[in-house]
Amino acid sequence: MEQGNIFINQGISEIPDRKMAIIAESLYLLNLLILPGIAFLALVWLFIKYDNVSTRISGCHLRQTFSASIWVGLLLVLVTWVMLSTMNHDSPYTWMIVIPYFVICHSVLVLLGIMGLAKALAGKKFHYPIIGPSS
Amino acid sequence: MLYPSQAVAKPYFITAIALFAVQVLFGLIIGIQYVMINIPFITFATAKLIHTNLLIIWLLFGFMGAAYYIIPEESEQELYNSKLAVLLFWVFLALTIITTLGYLLLPYATFAKITGNQFFPTMGREYLEQPTIIKLGLFAVLCGFSYNIAMTILHGRKTMINLLLLVGIVGSTIVFVFAFYNPSNLVLAKYYRWWLLHFWLEGTWELIMEAILAYIIFKITGDRAIVEKWLYIIVAVTLTTSVLGIGHHYYWIGVPEYWQWVGTIFSVFELLPFFFMVLFVFNVVNCTKCQYSNNAVKLWALSTPIMAFLGAGVLGFLHTLAPVNYYSHGTQITSAHAHLAFYSTYVMIVLTMVSYAMPILRDHKVINHGISQKLEILAFWLMTVSMSLMALFIAIAGIMQIYVQRATEIALPFIEIQNSMVVMFWLREIGGVVFFIGVIIYITNFFMVKKKYGTR
């Protein structure tokens, strides 16, 4: 179990590295599933507070989930809003595009989050494909 | 193969895969009937009957094969009665052939009459169309199967995996009793029908699926402790959510309104077992050093929970909330969910098991020859991608159907509604053809490779 019980530093000594990674991934999933916005704000707070002091596992998960959550907002809120505001609400074709887009996009983002959480539980790094920062 | 009695599983697997191909073929016939109605020799009703009935039957063959393979190994002893397992196989096969021929060659009403349905009426309900006498035969097969498995476990080692499999098998047998009660009150009849179908598909079968998946993941990773730890969580969540989740089948059948709340709330939580399954599989694989060499099995096993999450979980959730279901009930959305959920949750787990066990049963050691692996992986992608696209096309057709049929003051006439979805029906048929090619490739790899490369 890589870095499983190593403490990050004195400032956040009560949060082990792996636990921080798990919290970050959980907040990403909570933002997508039951606490949209609130969980994202908690993740932002965590990112601002601990990004500079966290070690490589938790730092990786914090950066990945923070970046992915911003993409979540763009893909699920902004793009959907743009589609709904530019397309005709009275046409079935609008809903034939918007609903599948939202469902597929949301499901894929959730699945990525589950895989990230599985990596965090195993104390390993995870890189979100396309929506996660490369470093 | 550790125990010679595991060989009993082989005819079950072969029959399951053969019936799978026939089932898909009838699916193609139905698909073409959606867009070109006049197909000679077979009506839509008959083809649909065979398509849905064979699905249940071949999955049962697959589950039985899986149990006969897994239980001796997990219990560390030979099957309690191998001859009984072989006898039950032939009885089950005979019942399947008689029923299918009856559907094909006789009008349904005639078939009901000559099998004595008037004396003990249980026919005519979707998925439960089999004659009463066939249902009795199937019940006898399930009882014999449960007895054989239970006695094997009773005399051997008890593990989380074999006990869970036993609970799933015995539960399926007990629940099948509801097939014999068909009261004249339609609401009551719906209750009993759903108690069978729901508790099979979202209860006991799900437990069987979880046990098979856990067994395969254990074989891939070799870490029983972590597999069993996850299994406890998944089973607990499955049982707590699926029992009252039955409420989503009660919405519009004439029961009190509170079922809409119960069904909605518990159905939302029915996503959780699939969520945890994905987490379980990837966590276990991440935590262990995987040395397993059968890549096709790894692909099937890792993809099964992902696809189940999408097909059973997400597509189910999409129309499980009562206010949404008010519009989507009985539309193509249901069909989209049914297709992807059955494929991802049950078809994929049976194919995973077949891919794991068949090379061993055929004395190829752990994996088939290289070319066979490639063919199987190709078949996996063809089947999985085409089924996903089929579900997408059907779901899009469903959205159109809801718009012109349900979410409107004046619904269009039936034929116009069907015409509005015809493009999606064609796309679904193309998806079906690709899926069928995948099935053929999957079957081909079992035959051709042995002939060309020998068994070792």
Coordinates of C-alpha atoms in Angstrom, one line a residue:
Chain A
M1 CA 0.0 0.0 0.0
E2 CA 1.9 3.0 -1.3
Q3 CA 2.1 5.9 1.2
G4 CA -0.9 4.5 3.0
N5 CA -0.2 5.9 6.5
I6 CA 2.3 8.6 5.9
F7 CA 1.3 12.0 7.3
I8 CA 1.4 14.9 4.9
N9 CA 3.0 17.5 7.1
Q10 CA 2.5 19.0 10.6
G11 CA -0.2 21.4 9.4
I12 CA -2.6 18.7 8.5
S13 CA -1.1 15.9 10.5
E14 CA -4.5 14.4 11.3
I15 CA -5.2 13.7 7.6
P16 CA -3.1 10.9 6.2
D17 CA -2.1 11.1 2.5
R18 CA -4.4 8.3 1.3
K19 CA -7.3 9.6 3.3
M20 CA -6.9 13.1 1.7
A21 CA -7.0 11.4 -1.7
I22 CA -10.1 9.5 -0.8
I23 CA -11.8 12.7 0.5
A24 CA -11.0 14.5 -2.8
E25 CA -12.4 11.7 -5.0
S26 CA -15.5 11.4 -2.7
L27 CA -16.2 15.1 -3.0
Y28 CA -15.9 14.9 -6.8
L29 CA -18.5 12.1 -6.8
L30 CA -20.7 13.8 -4.2
N31 CA -20.7 16.9 -6.4
L32 CA -21.9 14.8 -9.3
L33 CA -24.4 12.7 -7.5
I34 CA -26.1 14.2 -4.5
L35 CA -24.6 17.5 -3.4
P36 CA -23.9 19.5 -6.6
G37 CA -22.2 22.8 -5.8
I38 CA -21.8 22.2 -2.0
A39 CA -19.4 19.3 -2.5
F40 CA -17.6 21.4 -5.2
L41 CA -17.1 24.3 -2.7
A42 CA -15.7 21.9 -0.2
L43 CA -13.3 20.5 -2.8
V44 CA -12.3 24.1 -3.7
W45 CA -11.6 24.8 -0.1
L46 CA -9.6 21.6 0.3
F47 CA -7.6 22.3 -2.9
I48 CA -6.7 25.9 -1.9
K49 CA -5.8 24.9 1.7
Y50 CA -3.8 21.7 1.0
D51 CA -2.6 21.7 -2.6
N52 CA 0.8 23.2 -1.8
V53 CA 1.4 21.1 1.3
S54 CA 0.1 17.8 0.1
T55 CA 2.4 15.0 -1.0
R56 CA 2.3 13.4 -4.4
I57 CA -0.6 11.0 -3.9
S58 CA -3.0 13.4 -2.3
G59 CA -1.7 16.3 -4.4
C60 CA -2.4 14.3 -7.5
H61 CA -5.9 13.5 -6.5
L62 CA -6.6 17.0 -5.3
R63 CA -5.4 18.6 -8.6
Q64 CA -7.2 15.9 -10.7
T65 CA -10.5 16.2 -9.0
F66 CA -10.4 20.0 -8.9
S67 CA -9.7 20.2 -12.6
A68 CA -12.3 17.5 -13.4
S69 CA -14.9 19.2 -11.3
I70 CA -14.5 22.4 -13.3
W71 CA -14.9 20.3 -16.5
V72 CA -18.0 18.8 -14.9
G73 CA -19.5 22.3 -14.6
L74 CA -18.6 23.2 -18.1
L75 CA -19.8 20.0 -19.7
L76 CA -23.0 19.4 -17.7
V77 CA -24.1 22.9 -16.8
L78 CA -22.7 25.3 -19.4
V79 CA -23.0 23.1 -22.5
T80 CA -26.5 21.9 -21.5
W81 CA -27.6 25.5 -20.8
V82 CA -26.2 26.6 -24.2
M83 CA -28.0 23.8 -26.0
L84 CA -31.3 24.5 -24.2
S85 CA -31.1 28.2 -24.8
T86 CA -30.3 27.9 -28.5
M87 CA -32.6 25.1 -29.4
N88 CA -36.4 25.0 -29.9
H89 CA -38.0 23.6 -26.7
D90 CA -41.1 22.6 -28.6
S91 CA -39.2 20.3 -30.9
P92 CA -38.7 16.6 -29.8
Y93 CA -35.3 16.7 -31.6
T94 CA -34.0 19.1 -28.9
W95 CA -34.8 16.5 -26.2
M96 CA -33.5 13.7 -28.3
I97 CA -30.1 15.4 -28.3
V98 CA -30.0 17.1 -24.9
I99 CA -31.2 14.2 -22.7
P100 CA -28.8 11.5 -24.2
Y101 CA -26.0 14.0 -24.1
F102 CA -26.5 14.8 -20.4
V103 CA -27.0 11.2 -19.4
I104 CA -24.0 9.8 -21.2
C105 CA -21.8 12.7 -20.2
H106 CA -22.8 12.5 -16.5
S107 CA -22.5 8.6 -16.4
V108 CA -19.0 8.7 -17.9
L109 CA -17.9 11.4 -15.4
V110 CA -19.3 9.3 -12.6
L111 CA -17.5 6.2 -13.8
L112 CA -14.2 8.1 -14.0
G113 CA -14.8 9.3 -10.4
I114 CA -15.4 5.7 -9.3
M115 CA -12.1 4.7 -10.9
G116 CA -10.4 7.6 -9.3
L117 CA -11.8 6.6 -5.9
A118 CA -10.7 3.0 -6.4
K119 CA -7.1 4.2 -7.1
A120 CA -7.3 6.5 -4.0
L121 CA -8.4 3.6 -1.9
A122 CA -5.5 1.6 -3.2
G123 CA -3.1 4.6 -2.4
K124 CA -2.3 5.1 -6.1
K125 CA -2.3 8.1 -8.4
F126 CA -5.0 8.6 -11.0
H127 CA -5.1 10.7 -14.1
Y128 CA -8.6 11.7 -15.4
P129 CA -8.4 11.1 -19.2
I130 CA -8.8 14.4 -21.2
I131 CA -10.3 16.4 -18.3
G132 CA -7.5 16.0 -15.8
P133 CA -4.2 18.0 -15.8
S134 CA -1.3 16.1 -17.3
S135 CA 1.1 16.6 -14.5
Chain B
M1 CA -9.9 -28.6 -13.6
L2 CA -9.5 -29.5 -9.9
Y3 CA -12.5 -31.8 -9.6
P4 CA -13.8 -34.2 -12.4
S5 CA -17.4 -33.4 -11.5
Q6 CA -16.9 -29.8 -12.6
A7 CA -17.1 -31.3 -16.2
V8 CA -20.9 -31.3 -15.7
A9 CA -20.8 -27.6 -16.4
K10 CA -19.7 -28.1 -20.0
P11 CA -23.0 -29.2 -21.7
Y12 CA -24.8 -26.4 -19.7
F13 CA -22.4 -23.8 -21.1
I14 CA -22.6 -25.1 -24.7
T15 CA -26.4 -25.1 -24.6
A16 CA -26.5 -21.7 -23.1
I17 CA -24.4 -20.2 -25.9
A18 CA -26.3 -22.1 -28.6
L19 CA -29.6 -20.8 -27.2
F20 CA -28.1 -17.3 -26.9
A21 CA -27.4 -17.3 -30.6
V22 CA -31.0 -18.4 -31.4
Q23 CA -32.4 -15.8 -29.0
V24 CA -30.4 -13.0 -30.8
L25 CA -31.6 -14.3 -34.2
F26 CA -35.2 -14.0 -33.1
G27 CA -34.4 -10.5 -31.8
L28 CA -33.3 -9.6 -35.4
I29 CA -36.6 -11.0 -36.7
I30 CA -38.5 -8.8 -34.3
G31 CA -36.3 -5.8 -35.2
I32 CA -37.1 -6.2 -38.8
Q33 CA -40.8 -6.6 -38.1
Y34 CA -40.8 -3.2 -36.5
V35 CA -39.8 -1.7 -39.9
M36 CA -41.1 -4.2 -42.4
I37 CA -44.2 -5.8 -40.9
N38 CA -44.9 -8.6 -43.4
I39 CA -42.5 -11.4 -42.6
P40 CA -43.9 -14.7 -43.7
F41 CA -44.0 -17.8 -41.4
I42 CA -43.7 -16.1 -38.1
T43 CA -45.7 -13.4 -36.3
F44 CA -44.3 -10.6 -34.2
A45 CA -46.0 -12.1 -31.1
T46 CA -44.4 -15.5 -31.6
A47 CA -40.9 -14.2 -32.3
K48 CA -41.0 -11.9 -29.3
L49 CA -42.2 -14.7 -27.1
I50 CA -39.3 -16.8 -28.1
H51 CA -36.8 -13.9 -27.9
T52 CA -37.8 -13.1 -24.3
N53 CA -38.4 -16.7 -23.1
L54 CA -35.1 -18.0 -24.5
L55 CA -33.3 -15.2 -22.8
I56 CA -34.5 -16.4 -19.4
I57 CA -33.8 -20.0 -20.2
W58 CA -30.3 -19.7 -21.6
L59 CA -29.3 -17.5 -18.7
L60 CA -30.6 -20.2 -16.3
F61 CA -28.5 -22.7 -18.3
G62 CA -25.5 -20.4 -17.8
F63 CA -26.1 -19.9 -14.1
M64 CA -26.4 -23.7 -13.6
G65 CA -23.2 -24.3 -15.5
A66 CA -21.5 -21.6 -13.5
A67 CA -22.7 -23.1 -10.2
Y68 CA -21.7 -26.7 -11.2
Y69 CA -18.2 -25.4 -12.0
I70 CA -17.7 -23.1 -9.0
I71 CA -19.3 -25.1 -6.2
P72 CA -16.9 -28.1 -6.2
E73 CA -13.9 -25.8 -6.2
E74 CA -15.2 -23.5 -3.5
S75 CA -16.5 -26.4 -1.4
E76 CA -13.3 -28.4 -2.0
Q77 CA -15.2 -31.6 -2.8
E78 CA -16.9 -33.3 -5.7
L79 CA -20.4 -32.4 -6.7
Y80 CA -22.9 -34.2 -4.4
N81 CA -24.6 -36.0 -7.3
S82 CA -23.1 -35.6 -10.8
K83 CA -25.7 -38.0 -12.4
L84 CA -28.5 -35.8 -11.1
A85 CA -26.9 -32.8 -12.7
V86 CA -26.7 -34.6 -16.0
L87 CA -30.2 -35.9 -15.8
L88 CA -31.5 -32.4 -15.0
F89 CA -29.6 -31.0 -18.0
W90 CA -31.5 -33.3 -20.3
V91 CA -34.8 -32.7 -18.7
F92 CA -34.3 -28.9 -18.9
L93 CA -33.2 -29.1 -22.5
A94 CA -36.2 -31.3 -23.4
L95 CA -38.5 -28.7 -21.8
T96 CA -36.9 -25.9 -23.7
I97 CA -37.2 -27.6 -27.0
I98 CA -40.8 -28.7 -26.5
T99 CA -41.8 -25.2 -25.4
T100 CA -40.0 -23.5 -28.3
L101 CA -41.5 -25.9 -30.8
G102 CA -44.9 -25.4 -29.3
Y103 CA -44.6 -21.6 -29.7
L104 CA -43.4 -22.0 -33.3
L105 CA -45.7 -24.6 -34.6
L106 CA -49.0 -24.0 -32.8
P107 CA -51.2 -21.1 -32.2
Y108 CA -50.7 -19.9 -28.6
A109 CA -54.4 -20.6 -27.7
T110 CA -54.1 -24.2 -29.1
F111 CA -50.8 -24.7 -27.2
A112 CA -52.5 -23.6 -24.0
K113 CA -55.5 -25.9 -24.6
I114 CA -53.5 -29.1 -25.4
T115 CA -51.2 -28.5 -22.4
G116 CA -54.2 -28.3 -20.1
N117 CA -54.0 -24.6 -19.2
Q118 CA -57.8 -24.5 -18.6
F119 CA -57.4 -26.8 -15.6
F120 CA -54.6 -24.7 -13.9
P121 CA -54.3 -21.4 -15.8
T122 CA -50.9 -19.8 -15.5
M123 CA -50.2 -18.9 -19.1
G124 CA -50.5 -15.6 -21.0
R125 CA -48.4 -13.3 -18.8
E126 CA -45.3 -11.7 -20.2
Y127 CA -42.1 -13.7 -19.5
L128 CA -44.4 -16.4 -17.9
E129 CA -46.0 -17.6 -21.1
Q130 CA -44.8 -21.2 -20.7
P131 CA -47.5 -23.9 -20.3
T132 CA -48.3 -24.9 -16.7
I133 CA -46.9 -28.4 -17.1
I134 CA -43.6 -26.9 -18.4
K135 CA -43.5 -24.6 -15.5
L136 CA -43.9 -27.6 -13.2
G137 CA -41.0 -29.3 -15.0
L138 CA -38.9 -26.2 -14.7
F139 CA -39.7 -26.0 -11.0
A140 CA -38.6 -29.6 -10.6
V141 CA -35.3 -28.8 -12.4
L142 CA -34.7 -25.8 -10.1
C143 CA -35.5 -27.9 -7.0
G144 CA -33.1 -30.7 -8.1
F145 CA -30.4 -28.1 -8.9
S146 CA -30.8 -26.4 -5.5
Y147 CA -30.7 -29.7 -3.7
N148 CA -27.5 -30.8 -5.5
I149 CA -25.8 -27.5 -4.8
A150 CA -27.0 -27.3 -1.2
M151 CA -25.8 -30.9 -0.4
T152 CA -22.4 -30.2 -2.0
I153 CA -21.9 -27.1 0.1
L154 CA -23.3 -28.8 3.3
H155 CA -20.7 -31.5 3.0
G156 CA -17.8 -29.2 2.1
R157 CA -16.1 -25.9 2.9
K158 CA -18.4 -22.9 3.3
T159 CA -17.1 -19.7 1.8
M160 CA -18.8 -16.3 1.2
I161 CA -18.9 -17.0 -2.5
N162 CA -20.5 -20.5 -2.4
L163 CA -23.0 -19.5 0.3
L164 CA -24.0 -16.4 -1.7
L165 CA -24.5 -18.6 -4.8
L166 CA -26.6 -20.9 -2.7
V167 CA -28.8 -18.1 -1.4
G168 CA -29.3 -16.9 -5.0
I169 CA -30.1 -20.3 -6.3
V170 CA -32.5 -21.4 -3.5
G171 CA -34.0 -17.9 -3.5
S172 CA -34.7 -18.2 -7.3
T173 CA -36.3 -21.6 -6.7
I174 CA -38.6 -20.4 -3.9
V175 CA -39.6 -17.2 -5.8
F176 CA -40.6 -19.3 -8.8
V177 CA -43.5 -20.6 -6.8
F178 CA -45.3 -17.3 -7.6
A179 CA -45.5 -18.3 -11.2
F180 CA -48.2 -20.8 -10.3
Y181 CA -50.6 -18.3 -8.7
N182 CA -52.6 -16.3 -11.2
P183 CA -55.6 -14.8 -9.6
S184 CA -58.4 -13.3 -11.7
N185 CA -58.0 -9.9 -10.0
L186 CA -55.7 -8.1 -12.3
V187 CA -54.0 -6.0 -9.6
L188 CA -53.3 -9.1 -7.5
A189 CA -52.1 -11.0 -10.6
K190 CA -49.6 -8.2 -11.3
Y191 CA -48.4 -8.3 -7.7
Y192 CA -47.5 -12.0 -8.0
R193 CA -46.0 -11.7 -11.4
W194 CA -43.7 -8.9 -10.2
W195 CA -42.8 -10.8 -7.1
L196 CA -41.4 -13.4 -9.4
L197 CA -39.8 -11.2 -12.0
H198 CA -38.5 -8.4 -9.8
F199 CA -37.1 -10.7 -7.1
W200 CA -35.4 -12.8 -9.8
L201 CA -33.9 -9.9 -11.9
E202 CA -33.3 -7.4 -9.1
G203 CA -32.8 -9.8 -6.2
T204 CA -31.7 -13.4 -6.4
W205 CA -30.2 -13.3 -9.9
E206 CA -28.2 -10.2 -8.8
L207 CA -26.8 -12.2 -5.9
I208 CA -25.8 -15.0 -8.3
M209 CA -24.2 -12.5 -10.6
E210 CA -22.3 -11.0 -7.6
A211 CA -21.1 -14.4 -6.5
I212 CA -19.9 -15.3 -10.0
L213 CA -18.1 -11.9 -10.4
A214 CA -16.5 -12.3 -7.0
Y215 CA -15.3 -15.8 -7.9
I216 CA -13.8 -14.6 -11.2
I217 CA -12.1 -11.6 -9.5
F218 CA -10.7 -13.9 -6.8
K219 CA -9.3 -16.2 -9.6
I220 CA -7.8 -13.2 -11.3
T221 CA -6.2 -11.6 -8.3
G222 CA -5.9 -14.5 -5.8
D223 CA -6.9 -12.3 -2.9
R224 CA -10.0 -13.9 -1.2
A225 CA -10.0 -11.6 1.9
I226 CA -10.5 -8.4 0.0
V227 CA -13.0 -9.9 -2.4
E228 CA -15.1 -11.2 0.5
K229 CA -14.9 -7.9 2.4
W230 CA -16.4 -6.1 -0.6
L231 CA -18.9 -8.8 -1.2
Y232 CA -20.5 -8.3 2.2
I233 CA -21.0 -4.6 1.4
I234 CA -22.4 -5.2 -2.0
V235 CA -24.8 -8.0 -0.9
A236 CA -26.0 -5.9 2.0
V237 CA -26.8 -2.9 -0.3
T238 CA -28.4 -5.2 -2.9
L239 CA -30.8 -6.7 -0.4
T240 CA -31.7 -3.5 1.4
T241 CA -32.5 -1.7 -1.8
S242 CA -34.1 -4.3 -4.0
V243 CA -36.8 -5.5 -1.7
L244 CA -38.8 -2.2 -1.5
G245 CA -37.4 -1.2 -4.9
I246 CA -40.2 -3.4 -6.2
G247 CA -42.4 -0.4 -5.7
H248 CA -41.3 0.9 -9.2
H249 CA -43.3 -1.9 -10.7
Y250 CA -46.4 -1.0 -8.7
Y251 CA -46.8 2.6 -10.0
W252 CA -49.7 2.4 -12.3
I253 CA -51.3 -1.0 -11.6
G254 CA -54.0 0.0 -9.1
V255 CA -52.2 0.0 -5.8
P256 CA -52.2 2.9 -3.2
E257 CA -50.3 6.1 -4.1
Y258 CA -47.7 5.7 -1.3
W259 CA -46.0 3.1 -3.5
Q260 CA -44.9 5.9 -5.8
W261 CA -42.9 7.3 -2.9
V262 CA -41.6 3.9 -1.8
G263 CA -40.7 2.9 -5.3
T264 CA -39.0 6.2 -6.1
I265 CA -36.9 6.4 -3.0
F266 CA -35.7 2.8 -2.9
S267 CA -35.2 2.5 -6.7
V268 CA -32.8 5.4 -6.5
F269 CA -30.7 3.5 -4.1
E270 CA -30.8 0.4 -6.4
L271 CA -28.0 2.1 -8.2
L272 CA -25.7 1.6 -5.2
P273 CA -24.9 -2.1 -5.7
F274 CA -23.6 -1.4 -9.2
F275 CA -21.7 1.7 -7.9
F276 CA -20.0 -0.5 -5.3
M277 CA -19.4 -3.3 -7.9
V278 CA -17.3 -1.0 -10.1
L279 CA -15.5 0.3 -7.0
F280 CA -14.9 -3.3 -5.8
V281 CA -13.6 -4.6 -9.1
F282 CA -11.2 -1.8 -9.7
N283 CA -10.1 -1.5 -6.1
V284 CA -9.3 -5.2 -5.9
V285 CA -7.4 -5.1 -9.2
N286 CA -5.5 -2.0 -8.0
C287 CA -4.6 -3.5 -4.7
T288 CA -3.2 -6.8 -6.0
K289 CA -0.4 -7.8 -8.3
C290 CA -2.4 -9.4 -11.1
Q291 CA -0.5 -12.2 -12.8
Y292 CA -3.5 -13.7 -14.6
S293 CA -2.9 -14.4 -18.3
N294 CA -6.4 -14.8 -19.8
N295 CA -7.0 -11.3 -21.2
A296 CA -10.4 -12.1 -22.5
V297 CA -11.7 -13.0 -19.1
K298 CA -10.1 -9.9 -17.5
L299 CA -11.8 -7.8 -20.1
W300 CA -15.2 -9.4 -19.5
A301 CA -14.9 -9.2 -15.8
L302 CA -13.7 -5.6 -15.5
S303 CA -16.3 -4.5 -18.1
T304 CA -19.3 -6.3 -16.5
P305 CA -19.8 -3.9 -13.5
I306 CA -19.1 -0.9 -15.7
M307 CA -21.8 -1.9 -18.2
A308 CA -24.1 -3.0 -15.4
F309 CA -23.8 0.4 -13.8
L310 CA -24.8 2.0 -17.1
G311 CA -27.4 -0.4 -18.3
A312 CA -29.1 -1.5 -15.1
G313 CA -28.2 1.5 -12.9
V314 CA -28.2 4.6 -15.0
L315 CA -30.8 3.6 -17.6
G316 CA -33.0 2.2 -14.8
F317 CA -32.7 5.3 -12.8
L318 CA -33.6 7.4 -15.9
H319 CA -37.2 6.2 -15.7
T320 CA -37.6 4.9 -12.2
L321 CA -38.8 8.1 -10.5
A322 CA -42.6 8.1 -10.4
P323 CA -43.1 11.5 -12.0
V324 CA -40.8 10.6 -14.9
N325 CA -42.3 7.1 -15.1
Y326 CA -45.7 8.6 -15.5
Y327 CA -44.6 9.6 -19.0
S328 CA -42.0 6.9 -19.8
H329 CA -44.0 3.9 -18.6
G330 CA -44.1 1.1 -21.2
T331 CA -42.3 3.2 -23.9
Q332 CA -39.2 2.3 -25.8
I333 CA -37.2 3.7 -22.8
T334 CA -38.2 0.6 -20.9
S335 CA -37.0 -1.5 -23.9
A336 CA -33.7 0.4 -23.9
H337 CA -33.2 -0.3 -20.2
A338 CA -34.2 -3.9 -20.5
H339 CA -31.8 -4.6 -23.4
L340 CA -28.7 -3.0 -21.8
A341 CA -29.5 -4.2 -18.3
F342 CA -29.9 -7.8 -19.3
Y343 CA -26.8 -7.7 -21.5
S344 CA -24.6 -6.0 -19.0
T345 CA -25.7 -7.7 -15.8
Y346 CA -26.5 -11.2 -16.8
V347 CA -25.3 -11.9 -20.4
M348 CA -21.9 -10.5 -19.7
I349 CA -21.4 -12.4 -16.4
V350 CA -22.4 -15.7 -18.0
L351 CA -20.0 -15.0 -20.9
T352 CA -17.3 -14.1 -18.4
M353 CA -17.8 -17.4 -16.7
V354 CA -17.9 -19.3 -20.0
S355 CA -14.7 -17.6 -21.1
Y356 CA -13.0 -18.5 -17.9
A357 CA -14.2 -22.1 -17.5
M358 CA -14.4 -23.4 -21.1
P359 CA -10.6 -23.4 -21.8
I360 CA -10.1 -25.3 -18.6
L361 CA -13.0 -27.7 -19.3
R362 CA -11.6 -28.3 -22.8
D363 CA -8.2 -29.0 -21.4
H364 CA -6.5 -25.9 -22.9
K365 CA -5.1 -25.1 -19.4
V366 CA -5.9 -21.5 -18.4
I367 CA -6.4 -19.8 -21.8
N368 CA -7.3 -20.5 -25.3
H369 CA -4.8 -20.2 -28.1
G370 CA -3.7 -16.7 -29.0
I371 CA -5.9 -16.4 -32.1
S372 CA -8.9 -17.5 -30.0
Q373 CA -8.2 -14.8 -27.4
K374 CA -8.1 -12.2 -30.2
L375 CA -11.4 -13.5 -31.7
E376 CA -13.0 -13.4 -28.3
I377 CA -11.8 -9.9 -27.5
L378 CA -13.1 -8.8 -31.0
A379 CA -16.5 -10.5 -30.2
F380 CA -16.6 -8.6 -26.8
W381 CA -16.1 -5.3 -28.5
L382 CA -18.6 -6.0 -31.3
M383 CA -21.3 -7.1 -28.8
T384 CA -20.7 -4.5 -26.2
V385 CA -20.4 -1.5 -28.5
S386 CA -23.4 -2.6 -30.6
M387 CA -25.6 -3.3 -27.6
S388 CA -24.7 0.1 -26.1
L389 CA -25.6 1.8 -29.4
M390 CA -28.8 -0.2 -29.7
A391 CA -29.8 0.9 -26.2
L392 CA -29.0 4.5 -27.1
F393 CA -31.1 4.4 -30.3
I394 CA -34.0 2.8 -28.5
A395 CA -33.7 5.4 -25.7
I396 CA -33.8 8.2 -28.3
A397 CA -36.8 6.6 -30.0
G398 CA -38.4 6.5 -26.5
I399 CA -37.9 10.2 -26.0
M400 CA -39.6 10.8 -29.3
Q401 CA -42.4 8.5 -28.3
I402 CA -42.9 10.2 -25.0
Y403 CA -43.0 13.6 -26.7
V404 CA -45.6 12.7 -29.3
Q405 CA -47.6 10.2 -27.3
R406 CA -47.5 11.1 -23.6
A407 CA -46.3 14.7 -23.1
T408 CA -49.0 16.2 -25.3
E409 CA -52.6 17.2 -25.1
I410 CA -53.6 15.2 -28.2
A411 CA -51.5 12.1 -28.9
L412 CA -50.7 11.1 -32.5
P413 CA -52.3 8.0 -33.9
F414 CA -50.3 4.8 -33.1
I415 CA -49.0 4.2 -36.6
E416 CA -47.8 7.8 -36.9
I417 CA -46.0 7.4 -33.6
Q418 CA -44.3 4.3 -34.9
N419 CA -43.4 6.1 -38.1
S420 CA -41.8 8.9 -36.1
M421 CA -39.3 6.4 -34.7
V422 CA -38.6 4.4 -37.8
V423 CA -35.0 5.8 -38.3
M424 CA -34.1 4.7 -34.8
F425 CA -35.6 1.3 -35.4
W426 CA -33.5 0.8 -38.5
L427 CA -30.4 1.9 -36.6
R428 CA -31.3 -0.6 -33.9
E429 CA -31.6 -3.3 -36.5
I430 CA -28.1 -2.5 -37.8
G431 CA -26.8 -2.7 -34.2
G432 CA -28.5 -6.0 -33.9
V433 CA -26.8 -7.4 -37.0
V434 CA -23.4 -6.3 -35.6
F435 CA -24.3 -7.9 -32.3
F436 CA -25.2 -11.1 -34.0
I437 CA -21.8 -11.1 -35.9
G438 CA -20.2 -10.7 -32.5
V439 CA -22.1 -13.7 -31.2
I440 CA -21.0 -15.8 -34.3
I441 CA -17.4 -14.8 -33.8
Y442 CA -17.7 -15.7 -30.1
I443 CA -19.0 -19.1 -31.0
T444 CA -16.5 -19.6 -33.8
N445 CA -13.5 -19.2 -31.6
F446 CA -14.6 -22.3 -29.7
F447 CA -14.7 -24.5 -32.8
M448 CA -12.1 -23.3 -35.3
V449 CA -9.2 -22.9 -33.0
K450 CA -9.3 -26.4 -31.7
K451 CA -9.4 -27.8 -35.2
K452 CA -6.6 -25.7 -36.5
Y453 CA -4.2 -25.6 -33.6
G454 CA -5.0 -28.7 -31.5
T455 CA -5.8 -28.7 -27.9
R456 CA -2.4 -27.9 -26.4

